[in-house]
Amino acid sequence: MSIFSKNQTKKVVVNAENHGYKPDVITFKAGKPAQIKFIPSDNMGCMNEIVFKDLGVDKTLDDKKEITVDIPTDKPGTYNFACGMDMFHGKVVVK
Ligand SMILES: [Cu+2]
């Protein structure tokens, strides 16, 4: 199987005590399907909500379950994300 047909999946750990998102910058290659899995931790606070304003995504990390966000990779771009109160930030770069 060609590596070019492979999905790109990356994990981000969410922890309000540990300065937010680890990592807080996630890079994907344009042209391949891409997803981020947000992994909740024991210390969530308002970070239990994940907002991608540009993508119209607003999801809740309930009950310590991870959530998956699909990232469009049809063209290069940057998508910012934040917690529900817009205090913690991260960004996704498609290039
Ligand atoms: Cu917050």
XYZ file of C-alpha atoms and ligand atoms in Angstrom:
96
model
C 0.000 0.000 0.000
C 1.286 3.454 -0.844
C 2.022 5.710 2.091
C 0.246 8.459 0.193
C -3.126 6.858 0.786
C -2.629 6.700 4.540
C -4.697 8.785 6.914
C -2.894 11.192 9.180
C -3.966 10.900 12.802
C -2.331 12.803 15.644
C -3.022 12.853 19.353
C -3.245 15.874 21.619
C -3.363 15.494 25.391
C -5.578 18.015 27.159
C -4.545 19.023 30.682
C -5.459 22.339 32.292
C -2.744 21.993 34.935
C -0.014 21.301 32.388
C -0.369 24.521 30.349
C -3.056 23.197 28.080
C -2.581 21.189 24.916
C 0.377 18.864 24.337
C 1.401 19.422 21.624
C -0.178 22.810 20.936
C 0.958 22.972 17.304
C -0.030 20.085 15.045
C 1.115 19.829 11.447
C -0.430 17.857 8.605
C 0.374 17.459 4.954
C -2.166 18.803 2.509
C -4.020 16.303 0.375
C -4.365 13.415 2.834
C -7.237 12.864 5.251
C -6.320 14.184 8.710
C -7.755 13.766 12.184
C -6.829 14.906 15.665
C -7.709 12.791 18.663
C -8.038 14.889 21.808
C -7.187 12.828 24.884
C -8.699 14.067 28.148
C -6.777 13.955 31.437
C -7.720 14.149 35.103
C -7.487 17.917 35.103
C -9.810 19.428 32.549
C -11.681 22.430 33.946
C -13.020 24.524 31.086
C -10.806 22.570 28.690
C -13.504 19.948 28.458
C -14.812 22.010 25.561
C -12.866 22.232 22.302
C -13.697 24.978 19.834
C -12.430 25.375 16.259
C -14.154 28.619 15.288
C -13.057 28.452 11.640
C -14.357 24.908 11.253
C -17.609 25.364 13.135
C -16.524 22.671 15.609
C -17.568 22.834 19.259
C -17.181 19.518 21.087
C -17.238 18.342 24.672
C -14.815 15.843 26.179
C -17.288 14.145 28.465
C -16.583 11.249 30.788
C -12.879 11.044 29.901
C -13.668 9.894 26.408
C -11.412 11.045 23.615
C -12.925 12.923 20.714
C -11.868 13.081 17.099
C -11.899 16.213 14.958
C -11.549 15.955 11.185
C -9.221 18.551 9.680
C -9.738 19.629 6.071
C -6.535 19.200 4.066
C -7.724 20.142 0.576
C -5.532 23.254 0.769
C -2.774 24.634 3.012
C -4.001 26.683 5.948
C -3.999 27.290 9.678
C -6.846 26.442 12.037
C -6.786 27.754 15.579
C -8.498 25.982 18.427
C -9.215 26.911 22.013
C -10.976 25.867 25.181
C -14.548 26.939 25.848
C -13.414 30.155 27.546
C -10.786 31.000 24.901
C -7.973 30.821 27.492
C -5.922 27.893 26.188
C -4.943 27.845 22.542
C -3.458 25.586 19.938
C -3.209 25.528 16.191
C -3.268 23.135 13.313
C -1.115 23.839 10.294
C -1.794 22.171 6.938
C 1.069 22.546 4.507
Cu -10.485 27.748 29.427
